[in-house]
Amino acid sequence: MTSITLPAYAKLNLTLDILRRREDGYHDLQMVMQTVSLHDDVTVTITGGDGIFCRCGEIPGDESNLAVKAARAFFAATGVAPCALDIDIVKRIPAQAGMAGGSSDAAATLRALRRLLKPELPGDELERIAATVGSDVPYCVRGGTALAEGRGERLTTLRDAPRLHAVLCKPDFAISTPMLFSRVKVSELWGRPDTTGMLDAIHHGDAEGVLDRVKNVFETVLPKEYAEVFDIKERFLRLGAEATAMTGSGPTVFGLYRDEAAAEAAYAVLQADYAQTFLTQFV
Ligand code: C5P
């Protein structure tokens, strides 16, 4: 086998909490993560050529691409002799959206390289390599419903959250993650999620309990110029969403629905105003 195509799923934060600032400049987080059906397709091909080539829609496929970084990290950490690669990414997940699109492409690249070159490599080894590529990459390797702690790389797999429909709506701007972290004074944070309650609700398969506890503390430090995030949340509530929040460091806002028809109706309305609106479900 010289080529493999894998889906790279987008993620949502059902909760996002910031616990403390660390000596290394990062923050200790506590996040309940969930993959959704929106995905890129990542094809990794071993070629007879030279070097690592990456095509990724309009996003640079050069050394700055996380998928290329992931491939380099795989060879460096495993001792597998580096070989020439083509990484071809069909992009659907918007970039800089809070949905871990780039991290998910990197994770799919790592999973593909394991399948092609070192199938015996244990999952925890692959996640360790993933952590050197980016904070969200280990979670993207694992997927599903999980608690992510530390920088985001310490994972606990949870029982699958109740299957919900998620409408994703990305306004037409990007929010810098380091900028948002720089606005956080941990001792002054308010509007923090009830992570324990969320874990309990997931454990008991309690959809209402999950919906009641969706929350992202980053919303409380958003600069005023990004207030459209709150407008979209209000629209979701008017459109019958049972929970709504920003995902990650934004700007994408999601609305959750138990009822598929209600999700479809909300999608149809928002899609008329926001080109980057997606109808998805938990996977
Ligand atoms: O690890 P990653 O490159 O995804 O992180 C991007 C930036 O976000 C970091 O340089 C840091 O400023 C901030 N960050 C943080 N705490 C985390 C994750 C990211 O402060 N747990």
PDB file of C-alpha atoms and ligand atoms in Angstrom:
ATOM      1  CA  MET A   1       0.000   0.000   0.000  1.00  0.00           C
ATOM      2  CA  THR A   2       1.441   3.386  -0.947  1.00  0.00           C
ATOM      3  CA  SER A   3      -1.566   5.662  -0.518  1.00  0.00           C
ATOM      4  CA  ILE A   4      -4.363   6.145   1.962  1.00  0.00           C
ATOM      5  CA  THR A   5      -7.233   8.639   2.373  1.00  0.00           C
ATOM      6  CA  LEU A   6      -8.605   9.416   5.827  1.00  0.00           C
ATOM      7  CA  PRO A   7     -11.298  11.810   7.046  1.00  0.00           C
ATOM      8  CA  ALA A   8     -10.111  14.671   9.273  1.00  0.00           C
ATOM      9  CA  TYR A   9     -13.060  15.702  11.442  1.00  0.00           C
ATOM     10  CA  ALA A  10     -13.789  19.149  12.842  1.00  0.00           C
ATOM     11  CA  LYS A  11     -14.227  19.514  16.615  1.00  0.00           C
ATOM     12  CA  LEU A  12     -16.442  21.549  18.876  1.00  0.00           C
ATOM     13  CA  ASN A  13     -15.808  22.547  22.472  1.00  0.00           C
ATOM     14  CA  LEU A  14     -18.845  21.560  24.509  1.00  0.00           C
ATOM     15  CA  THR A  15     -17.008  23.281  27.354  1.00  0.00           C
ATOM     16  CA  LEU A  16     -13.819  25.327  27.514  1.00  0.00           C
ATOM     17  CA  ASP A  17     -12.346  26.460  30.820  1.00  0.00           C
ATOM     18  CA  ILE A  18      -8.986  28.070  31.620  1.00  0.00           C
ATOM     19  CA  LEU A  19      -7.548  26.950  34.954  1.00  0.00           C
ATOM     20  CA  ARG A  20      -4.177  28.676  35.248  1.00  0.00           C
ATOM     21  CA  ARG A  21      -1.302  30.325  33.431  1.00  0.00           C
ATOM     22  CA  ARG A  22       1.806  28.161  33.379  1.00  0.00           C
ATOM     23  CA  GLU A  23       5.496  28.985  33.658  1.00  0.00           C
ATOM     24  CA  ASP A  24       5.993  28.021  29.998  1.00  0.00           C
ATOM     25  CA  GLY A  25       3.512  30.672  28.816  1.00  0.00           C
ATOM     26  CA  TYR A  26       0.779  28.170  27.993  1.00  0.00           C
ATOM     27  CA  HIS A  27      -2.433  27.795  29.989  1.00  0.00           C
ATOM     28  CA  ASP A  28      -3.821  24.728  31.699  1.00  0.00           C
ATOM     29  CA  LEU A  29      -7.219  24.090  30.194  1.00  0.00           C
ATOM     30  CA  GLN A  30     -10.167  21.839  30.807  1.00  0.00           C
ATOM     31  CA  MET A  31     -12.236  21.166  27.694  1.00  0.00           C
ATOM     32  CA  VAL A  32     -14.906  18.689  26.750  1.00  0.00           C
ATOM     33  CA  MET A  33     -14.369  18.051  23.059  1.00  0.00           C
ATOM     34  CA  GLN A  34     -16.642  16.508  20.467  1.00  0.00           C
ATOM     35  CA  THR A  35     -15.994  15.596  16.833  1.00  0.00           C
ATOM     36  CA  VAL A  36     -18.632  16.508  14.244  1.00  0.00           C
ATOM     37  CA  SER A  37     -19.289  15.132  10.770  1.00  0.00           C
ATOM     38  CA  LEU A  38     -17.794  18.099   8.854  1.00  0.00           C
ATOM     39  CA  HIS A  39     -14.427  16.837   7.619  1.00  0.00           C
ATOM     40  CA  ASP A  40     -11.511  17.366   5.286  1.00  0.00           C
ATOM     41  CA  ASP A  41     -10.156  14.406   3.299  1.00  0.00           C
ATOM     42  CA  VAL A  42      -6.445  13.824   3.692  1.00  0.00           C
ATOM     43  CA  THR A  43      -4.668  11.582   1.178  1.00  0.00           C
ATOM     44  CA  VAL A  44      -1.077  10.641   1.971  1.00  0.00           C
ATOM     45  CA  THR A  45       0.885   8.999  -0.848  1.00  0.00           C
ATOM     46  CA  ILE A  46       4.412   7.656  -0.698  1.00  0.00           C
ATOM     47  CA  THR A  47       6.039   8.815  -3.917  1.00  0.00           C
ATOM     48  CA  GLY A  48       9.314   8.021  -5.617  1.00  0.00           C
ATOM     49  CA  GLY A  49      10.160  11.707  -5.656  1.00  0.00           C
ATOM     50  CA  ASP A  50      11.922  14.030  -3.322  1.00  0.00           C
ATOM     51  CA  GLY A  51      10.650  15.859  -0.236  1.00  0.00           C
ATOM     52  CA  ILE A  52       7.195  16.427   1.206  1.00  0.00           C
ATOM     53  CA  PHE A  53       4.623  18.113  -1.032  1.00  0.00           C
ATOM     54  CA  CYS A  54       1.310  19.310   0.316  1.00  0.00           C
ATOM     55  CA  ARG A  55      -1.726  20.648  -1.545  1.00  0.00           C
ATOM     56  CA  CYS A  56      -4.331  22.182   0.680  1.00  0.00           C
ATOM     57  CA  GLY A  57      -6.847  24.320  -1.228  1.00  0.00           C
ATOM     58  CA  GLU A  58      -6.057  28.000  -0.715  1.00  0.00           C
ATOM     59  CA  ILE A  59      -4.034  27.354   2.422  1.00  0.00           C
ATOM     60  CA  PRO A  60      -0.237  27.251   2.044  1.00  0.00           C
ATOM     61  CA  GLY A  61       1.054  23.708   1.637  1.00  0.00           C
ATOM     62  CA  ASP A  62       4.573  24.721   2.649  1.00  0.00           C
ATOM     63  CA  GLU A  63       6.549  24.027   5.834  1.00  0.00           C
ATOM     64  CA  SER A  64       4.094  26.189   7.804  1.00  0.00           C
ATOM     65  CA  ASN A  65       1.303  23.682   7.139  1.00  0.00           C
ATOM     66  CA  LEU A  66       0.624  21.579  10.216  1.00  0.00           C
ATOM     67  CA  ALA A  67       0.279  18.431   8.066  1.00  0.00           C
ATOM     68  CA  VAL A  68       3.860  18.891   6.803  1.00  0.00           C
ATOM     69  CA  LYS A  69       5.058  19.553  10.368  1.00  0.00           C
ATOM     70  CA  ALA A  70       3.280  16.381  11.461  1.00  0.00           C
ATOM     71  CA  ALA A  71       5.005  14.296   8.765  1.00  0.00           C
ATOM     72  CA  ARG A  72       8.419  15.668   9.770  1.00  0.00           C
ATOM     73  CA  ALA A  73       7.650  14.998  13.451  1.00  0.00           C
ATOM     74  CA  PHE A  74       6.593  11.416  12.617  1.00  0.00           C
ATOM     75  CA  PHE A  75       9.904  10.633  10.900  1.00  0.00           C
ATOM     76  CA  ALA A  76      11.968  12.378  13.612  1.00  0.00           C
ATOM     77  CA  ALA A  77      10.262  10.572  16.495  1.00  0.00           C
ATOM     78  CA  THR A  78       9.838   7.061  15.078  1.00  0.00           C
ATOM     79  CA  GLY A  79      13.175   6.577  13.375  1.00  0.00           C
ATOM     80  CA  VAL A  80      11.363   5.477  10.199  1.00  0.00           C
ATOM     81  CA  ALA A  81      13.591   6.513   7.278  1.00  0.00           C
ATOM     82  CA  PRO A  82      12.074   9.700   5.796  1.00  0.00           C
ATOM     83  CA  CYS A  83      10.508   9.114   2.383  1.00  0.00           C
ATOM     84  CA  ALA A  84       9.020  11.416  -0.226  1.00  0.00           C
ATOM     85  CA  LEU A  85       5.342  12.186   0.338  1.00  0.00           C
ATOM     86  CA  ASP A  86       2.394  13.826  -1.342  1.00  0.00           C
ATOM     87  CA  ILE A  87      -0.174  15.132   1.119  1.00  0.00           C
ATOM     88  CA  ASP A  88      -3.370  16.126  -0.663  1.00  0.00           C
ATOM     89  CA  ILE A  89      -6.011  17.823   1.478  1.00  0.00           C
ATOM     90  CA  VAL A  90      -9.566  18.426   0.286  1.00  0.00           C
ATOM     91  CA  LYS A  91     -10.507  21.335   2.560  1.00  0.00           C
ATOM     92  CA  ARG A  92     -14.013  21.786   3.908  1.00  0.00           C
ATOM     93  CA  ILE A  93     -13.315  22.911   7.486  1.00  0.00           C
ATOM     94  CA  PRO A  94     -12.722  26.666   7.439  1.00  0.00           C
ATOM     95  CA  ALA A  95      -9.279  27.780   8.588  1.00  0.00           C
ATOM     96  CA  GLN A  96      -8.857  29.888  11.756  1.00  0.00           C
ATOM     97  CA  ALA A  97     -12.347  28.987  12.848  1.00  0.00           C
ATOM     98  CA  GLY A  98     -11.931  27.328  16.268  1.00  0.00           C
ATOM     99  CA  MET A  99     -12.731  23.934  14.771  1.00  0.00           C
ATOM    100  CA  ALA A 100      -9.167  22.559  14.776  1.00  0.00           C
ATOM    101  CA  GLY A 101      -9.143  22.167  10.977  1.00  0.00           C
ATOM    102  CA  GLY A 102      -5.358  22.395  10.654  1.00  0.00           C
ATOM    103  CA  SER A 103      -4.814  20.204  13.729  1.00  0.00           C
ATOM    104  CA  SER A 104      -7.195  17.617  12.332  1.00  0.00           C
ATOM    105  CA  ASP A 105      -5.324  17.502   9.011  1.00  0.00           C
ATOM    106  CA  ALA A 106      -2.092  17.004  10.963  1.00  0.00           C
ATOM    107  CA  ALA A 107      -3.703  14.211  12.999  1.00  0.00           C
ATOM    108  CA  ALA A 108      -5.001  12.463   9.862  1.00  0.00           C
ATOM    109  CA  THR A 109      -1.501  12.715   8.363  1.00  0.00           C
ATOM    110  CA  LEU A 110      -0.036  11.027  11.462  1.00  0.00           C
ATOM    111  CA  ARG A 111      -2.663   8.256  11.379  1.00  0.00           C
ATOM    112  CA  ALA A 112      -2.039   7.735   7.665  1.00  0.00           C
ATOM    113  CA  LEU A 113       1.740   7.508   8.132  1.00  0.00           C
ATOM    114  CA  ARG A 114       1.298   4.986  10.927  1.00  0.00           C
ATOM    115  CA  ARG A 115      -0.935   2.826   8.705  1.00  0.00           C
ATOM    116  CA  LEU A 116       1.486   3.083   5.766  1.00  0.00           C
ATOM    117  CA  LEU A 117       4.836   2.812   7.538  1.00  0.00           C
ATOM    118  CA  LYS A 118       4.592   1.631  11.154  1.00  0.00           C
ATOM    119  CA  PRO A 119       1.246  -0.029  11.962  1.00  0.00           C
ATOM    120  CA  GLU A 120       2.612  -1.433  15.224  1.00  0.00           C
ATOM    121  CA  LEU A 121       3.142   2.080  16.676  1.00  0.00           C
ATOM    122  CA  PRO A 122       0.910   2.337  19.795  1.00  0.00           C
ATOM    123  CA  GLY A 123      -1.788   5.008  19.944  1.00  0.00           C
ATOM    124  CA  ASP A 124      -0.245   6.749  22.964  1.00  0.00           C
ATOM    125  CA  GLU A 125       3.074   7.074  21.072  1.00  0.00           C
ATOM    126  CA  LEU A 126       1.257   8.642  18.135  1.00  0.00           C
ATOM    127  CA  GLU A 127      -0.485  11.073  20.512  1.00  0.00           C
ATOM    128  CA  ARG A 128       2.881  11.994  22.049  1.00  0.00           C
ATOM    129  CA  ILE A 129       4.208  12.860  18.592  1.00  0.00           C
ATOM    130  CA  ALA A 130       0.966  14.779  17.930  1.00  0.00           C
ATOM    131  CA  ALA A 131       1.540  16.945  21.033  1.00  0.00           C
ATOM    132  CA  THR A 132       4.811  18.237  19.534  1.00  0.00           C
ATOM    133  CA  VAL A 133       2.863  19.502  16.494  1.00  0.00           C
ATOM    134  CA  GLY A 134       0.138  21.459  18.343  1.00  0.00           C
ATOM    135  CA  SER A 135      -1.990  21.475  21.482  1.00  0.00           C
ATOM    136  CA  ASP A 136      -5.171  20.182  19.765  1.00  0.00           C
ATOM    137  CA  VAL A 137      -3.505  17.538  17.590  1.00  0.00           C
ATOM    138  CA  PRO A 138      -3.539  14.648  20.134  1.00  0.00           C
ATOM    139  CA  TYR A 139      -7.289  15.064  20.591  1.00  0.00           C
ATOM    140  CA  CYS A 140      -7.765  15.071  16.817  1.00  0.00           C
ATOM    141  CA  VAL A 141      -5.829  11.784  16.610  1.00  0.00           C
ATOM    142  CA  ARG A 142      -8.236  10.243  19.107  1.00  0.00           C
ATOM    143  CA  GLY A 143     -11.557  11.940  18.251  1.00  0.00           C
ATOM    144  CA  GLY A 144     -14.998  11.233  19.694  1.00  0.00           C
ATOM    145  CA  THR A 145     -16.084  12.692  23.034  1.00  0.00           C
ATOM    146  CA  ALA A 146     -13.116  13.420  25.307  1.00  0.00           C
ATOM    147  CA  LEU A 147     -11.917  15.551  28.199  1.00  0.00           C
ATOM    148  CA  ALA A 148      -8.760  17.438  27.239  1.00  0.00           C
ATOM    149  CA  GLU A 149      -6.593  18.881  30.022  1.00  0.00           C
ATOM    150  CA  GLY A 150      -3.145  20.404  30.426  1.00  0.00           C
ATOM    151  CA  ARG A 151      -2.326  22.322  27.216  1.00  0.00           C
ATOM    152  CA  GLY A 152      -5.061  20.226  25.647  1.00  0.00           C
ATOM    153  CA  GLU A 153      -2.869  17.168  25.136  1.00  0.00           C
ATOM    154  CA  ARG A 154      -3.886  15.191  28.260  1.00  0.00           C
ATOM    155  CA  LEU A 155      -6.892  13.167  27.167  1.00  0.00           C
ATOM    156  CA  THR A 156      -9.558  11.073  28.812  1.00  0.00           C
ATOM    157  CA  THR A 157     -11.948   9.308  26.469  1.00  0.00           C
ATOM    158  CA  LEU A 158     -15.564   9.714  27.606  1.00  0.00           C
ATOM    159  CA  ARG A 159     -18.696   7.818  26.827  1.00  0.00           C
ATOM    160  CA  ASP A 160     -20.052   9.117  23.485  1.00  0.00           C
ATOM    161  CA  ALA A 161     -22.112  12.257  24.134  1.00  0.00           C
ATOM    162  CA  PRO A 162     -25.799  11.951  23.178  1.00  0.00           C
ATOM    163  CA  ARG A 163     -26.043  12.297  19.375  1.00  0.00           C
ATOM    164  CA  LEU A 164     -26.961  15.905  18.630  1.00  0.00           C
ATOM    165  CA  HIS A 165     -27.259  17.924  15.458  1.00  0.00           C
ATOM    166  CA  ALA A 166     -24.857  20.849  15.324  1.00  0.00           C
ATOM    167  CA  VAL A 167     -25.229  23.840  13.022  1.00  0.00           C
ATOM    168  CA  LEU A 168     -21.921  25.697  12.663  1.00  0.00           C
ATOM    169  CA  CYS A 169     -21.804  29.330  11.607  1.00  0.00           C
ATOM    170  CA  LYS A 170     -18.523  31.134  10.977  1.00  0.00           C
ATOM    171  CA  PRO A 171     -18.541  34.921  10.651  1.00  0.00           C
ATOM    172  CA  ASP A 172     -16.149  36.456   8.184  1.00  0.00           C
ATOM    173  CA  PHE A 173     -13.253  37.335  10.491  1.00  0.00           C
ATOM    174  CA  ALA A 174     -10.529  35.512  12.388  1.00  0.00           C
ATOM    175  CA  ILE A 175      -9.610  35.808  16.064  1.00  0.00           C
ATOM    176  CA  SER A 176      -5.979  35.359  17.103  1.00  0.00           C
ATOM    177  CA  THR A 177      -5.666  32.612  19.723  1.00  0.00           C
ATOM    178  CA  PRO A 178      -2.568  34.131  21.459  1.00  0.00           C
ATOM    179  CA  MET A 179      -4.340  37.537  21.532  1.00  0.00           C
ATOM    180  CA  LEU A 180      -7.353  35.990  23.246  1.00  0.00           C
ATOM    181  CA  PHE A 181      -5.191  34.153  25.792  1.00  0.00           C
ATOM    182  CA  SER A 182      -3.330  37.430  26.496  1.00  0.00           C
ATOM    183  CA  ARG A 183      -6.642  39.000  27.651  1.00  0.00           C
ATOM    184  CA  VAL A 184      -7.209  36.296  30.251  1.00  0.00           C
ATOM    185  CA  LYS A 185      -6.601  37.101  33.925  1.00  0.00           C
ATOM    186  CA  VAL A 186      -7.409  33.746  35.427  1.00  0.00           C
ATOM    187  CA  SER A 187      -8.309  35.095  38.891  1.00  0.00           C
ATOM    188  CA  GLU A 188     -10.868  37.451  37.314  1.00  0.00           C
ATOM    189  CA  LEU A 189     -12.520  34.963  34.963  1.00  0.00           C
ATOM    190  CA  TRP A 190     -16.283  34.615  35.253  1.00  0.00           C
ATOM    191  CA  GLY A 191     -18.854  32.664  33.270  1.00  0.00           C
ATOM    192  CA  ARG A 192     -16.886  29.458  33.634  1.00  0.00           C
ATOM    193  CA  PRO A 193     -18.414  26.120  32.644  1.00  0.00           C
ATOM    194  CA  ASP A 194     -19.583  23.448  35.086  1.00  0.00           C
ATOM    195  CA  THR A 195     -17.172  20.821  33.744  1.00  0.00           C
ATOM    196  CA  THR A 196     -17.955  18.291  36.487  1.00  0.00           C
ATOM    197  CA  GLY A 197     -21.671  18.573  35.736  1.00  0.00           C
ATOM    198  CA  MET A 198     -20.975  18.169  32.012  1.00  0.00           C
ATOM    199  CA  LEU A 199     -18.908  15.019  32.630  1.00  0.00           C
ATOM    200  CA  ASP A 200     -21.694  13.646  34.812  1.00  0.00           C
ATOM    201  CA  ALA A 201     -24.358  14.384  32.184  1.00  0.00           C
ATOM    202  CA  ILE A 202     -22.278  12.671  29.481  1.00  0.00           C
ATOM    203  CA  HIS A 203     -21.677   9.695  31.761  1.00  0.00           C
ATOM    204  CA  HIS A 204     -25.432   9.299  32.284  1.00  0.00           C
ATOM    205  CA  GLY A 205     -26.370   9.892  28.631  1.00  0.00           C
ATOM    206  CA  ASP A 206     -28.382  12.915  29.796  1.00  0.00           C
ATOM    207  CA  ALA A 207     -28.892  15.064  26.673  1.00  0.00           C
ATOM    208  CA  GLU A 208     -30.659  17.852  28.562  1.00  0.00           C
ATOM    209  CA  GLY A 209     -27.867  17.964  31.145  1.00  0.00           C
ATOM    210  CA  VAL A 210     -25.310  18.254  28.337  1.00  0.00           C
ATOM    211  CA  LEU A 211     -27.275  21.007  26.574  1.00  0.00           C
ATOM    212  CA  ASP A 212     -27.620  22.974  29.839  1.00  0.00           C
ATOM    213  CA  ARG A 213     -23.871  23.032  30.428  1.00  0.00           C
ATOM    214  CA  VAL A 214     -22.447  24.067  27.048  1.00  0.00           C
ATOM    215  CA  LYS A 215     -20.166  27.028  27.788  1.00  0.00           C
ATOM    216  CA  ASN A 216     -16.913  28.633  26.633  1.00  0.00           C
ATOM    217  CA  VAL A 217     -15.109  30.994  29.005  1.00  0.00           C
ATOM    218  CA  PHE A 218     -13.325  32.693  26.073  1.00  0.00           C
ATOM    219  CA  GLU A 219     -16.602  34.452  25.282  1.00  0.00           C
ATOM    220  CA  THR A 220     -16.147  36.574  28.418  1.00  0.00           C
ATOM    221  CA  VAL A 221     -12.851  38.078  27.191  1.00  0.00           C
ATOM    222  CA  LEU A 222     -13.826  38.694  23.555  1.00  0.00           C
ATOM    223  CA  PRO A 223     -12.907  42.209  22.388  1.00  0.00           C
ATOM    224  CA  LYS A 224     -15.921  44.360  21.430  1.00  0.00           C
ATOM    225  CA  GLU A 225     -15.114  44.274  17.722  1.00  0.00           C
ATOM    226  CA  TYR A 226     -16.118  40.605  17.667  1.00  0.00           C
ATOM    227  CA  ALA A 227     -19.605  41.192  19.119  1.00  0.00           C
ATOM    228  CA  GLU A 228     -21.093  39.517  16.038  1.00  0.00           C
ATOM    229  CA  VAL A 229     -20.387  36.255  17.853  1.00  0.00           C
ATOM    230  CA  PHE A 230     -23.108  37.209  20.354  1.00  0.00           C
ATOM    231  CA  ASP A 231     -25.485  38.281  17.567  1.00  0.00           C
ATOM    232  CA  ILE A 232     -25.140  34.818  16.040  1.00  0.00           C
ATOM    233  CA  LYS A 233     -25.760  33.187  19.420  1.00  0.00           C
ATOM    234  CA  GLU A 234     -28.966  35.204  19.772  1.00  0.00           C
ATOM    235  CA  ARG A 235     -30.062  34.179  16.309  1.00  0.00           C
ATOM    236  CA  PHE A 236     -29.466  30.537  17.204  1.00  0.00           C
ATOM    237  CA  LEU A 237     -31.654  30.913  20.303  1.00  0.00           C
ATOM    238  CA  ARG A 238     -34.427  32.520  18.223  1.00  0.00           C
ATOM    239  CA  LEU A 239     -34.020  29.602  15.811  1.00  0.00           C
ATOM    240  CA  GLY A 240     -34.755  27.133  18.588  1.00  0.00           C
ATOM    241  CA  ALA A 241     -31.220  26.019  19.481  1.00  0.00           C
ATOM    242  CA  GLU A 242     -31.137  24.131  22.769  1.00  0.00           C
ATOM    243  CA  ALA A 243     -27.567  25.305  23.404  1.00  0.00           C
ATOM    244  CA  THR A 244     -25.227  27.711  21.651  1.00  0.00           C
ATOM    245  CA  ALA A 245     -21.602  28.755  22.201  1.00  0.00           C
ATOM    246  CA  MET A 246     -18.444  29.816  20.444  1.00  0.00           C
ATOM    247  CA  THR A 247     -16.045  26.934  19.795  1.00  0.00           C
ATOM    248  CA  GLY A 248     -12.367  27.151  20.807  1.00  0.00           C
ATOM    249  CA  SER A 249     -10.936  30.633  20.359  1.00  0.00           C
ATOM    250  CA  GLY A 250     -13.621  31.328  17.765  1.00  0.00           C
ATOM    251  CA  PRO A 251     -15.066  32.865  15.829  1.00  0.00           C
ATOM    252  CA  THR A 252     -17.341  29.942  14.839  1.00  0.00           C
ATOM    253  CA  VAL A 253     -20.588  29.715  16.798  1.00  0.00           C
ATOM    254  CA  PHE A 254     -22.546  26.481  16.981  1.00  0.00           C
ATOM    255  CA  GLY A 255     -26.154  25.717  17.820  1.00  0.00           C
ATOM    256  CA  LEU A 256     -27.182  22.285  19.100  1.00  0.00           C
ATOM    257  CA  TYR A 257     -30.470  20.537  18.367  1.00  0.00           C
ATOM    258  CA  ARG A 258     -32.011  17.216  19.259  1.00  0.00           C
ATOM    259  CA  ASP A 259     -34.481  17.628  16.427  1.00  0.00           C
ATOM    260  CA  GLU A 260     -33.012  17.230  12.940  1.00  0.00           C
ATOM    261  CA  ALA A 261     -35.744  19.266  11.196  1.00  0.00           C
ATOM    262  CA  ALA A 262     -35.131  22.209  13.566  1.00  0.00           C
ATOM    263  CA  ALA A 263     -31.405  22.047  12.807  1.00  0.00           C
ATOM    264  CA  GLU A 264     -32.121  21.991   9.067  1.00  0.00           C
ATOM    265  CA  ALA A 265     -34.426  25.005   9.376  1.00  0.00           C
ATOM    266  CA  ALA A 266     -31.801  26.996  11.330  1.00  0.00           C
ATOM    267  CA  TYR A 267     -29.157  26.026   8.786  1.00  0.00           C
ATOM    268  CA  ALA A 268     -31.324  27.278   5.910  1.00  0.00           C
ATOM    269  CA  VAL A 269     -31.857  30.680   7.587  1.00  0.00           C
ATOM    270  CA  LEU A 270     -28.253  31.301   8.670  1.00  0.00           C
ATOM    271  CA  GLN A 271     -26.778  30.027   5.456  1.00  0.00           C
ATOM    272  CA  ALA A 272     -28.513  32.862   3.586  1.00  0.00           C
ATOM    273  CA  ASP A 273     -26.422  35.381   5.597  1.00  0.00           C
ATOM    274  CA  TYR A 274     -23.254  33.413   6.305  1.00  0.00           C
ATOM    275  CA  ALA A 275     -21.615  31.490   3.461  1.00  0.00           C
ATOM    276  CA  GLN A 276     -19.680  29.389   5.965  1.00  0.00           C
ATOM    277  CA  THR A 277     -22.582  27.666   7.660  1.00  0.00           C
ATOM    278  CA  PHE A 278     -22.600  23.881   8.026  1.00  0.00           C
ATOM    279  CA  LEU A 279     -25.176  21.294   9.028  1.00  0.00           C
ATOM    280  CA  THR A 280     -23.412  18.532  10.977  1.00  0.00           C
ATOM    281  CA  GLN A 281     -23.937  15.928  13.646  1.00  0.00           C
ATOM    282  CA  PHE A 282     -21.815  14.449  16.424  1.00  0.00           C
ATOM    283  CA  VAL A 283     -19.604  11.550  15.322  1.00  0.00           C
TER     284      VAL A 283
HETATM  285  O1  C5P B   1      -0.074  24.836  20.765  1.00  0.00           O
HETATM  286  P1  C5P B   1      -0.636  25.796  19.767  1.00  0.00           P
HETATM  287  O2  C5P B   1       0.349  26.188  18.714  1.00  0.00           O
HETATM  288  O3  C5P B   1      -1.935  25.323  19.209  1.00  0.00           O
HETATM  289  O4  C5P B   1      -0.982  27.139  20.597  1.00  0.00           O
HETATM  290  C1  C5P B   1      -1.096  28.421  19.990  1.00  0.00           C
HETATM  291  C2  C5P B   1      -0.916  29.521  21.043  1.00  0.00           C
HETATM  292  O5  C5P B   1      -2.055  29.550  21.920  1.00  0.00           O
HETATM  293  C3  C5P B   1       0.260  29.339  21.970  1.00  0.00           C
HETATM  294  O6  C5P B   1       1.414  29.931  21.428  1.00  0.00           O
HETATM  295  C4  C5P B   1      -0.184  30.044  23.237  1.00  0.00           C
HETATM  296  O7  C5P B   1       0.000  31.421  23.123  1.00  0.00           O
HETATM  297  C5  C5P B   1      -1.654  29.799  23.267  1.00  0.00           C
HETATM  298  N1  C5P B   1      -2.044  28.634  24.084  1.00  0.00           N
HETATM  299  C6  C5P B   1      -2.037  28.735  25.481  1.00  0.00           C
HETATM  300  N2  C5P B   1      -2.420  27.662  26.224  1.00  0.00           N
HETATM  301  C7  C5P B   1      -2.820  26.508  25.634  1.00  0.00           C
HETATM  302  C8  C5P B   1      -2.835  26.382  24.216  1.00  0.00           C
HETATM  303  C9  C5P B   1      -2.446  27.467  23.484  1.00  0.00           C
HETATM  304  O8  C5P B   1      -1.693  29.793  26.025  1.00  0.00           O
HETATM  305  N3  C5P B   1      -3.205  25.486  26.393  1.00  0.00           N
END
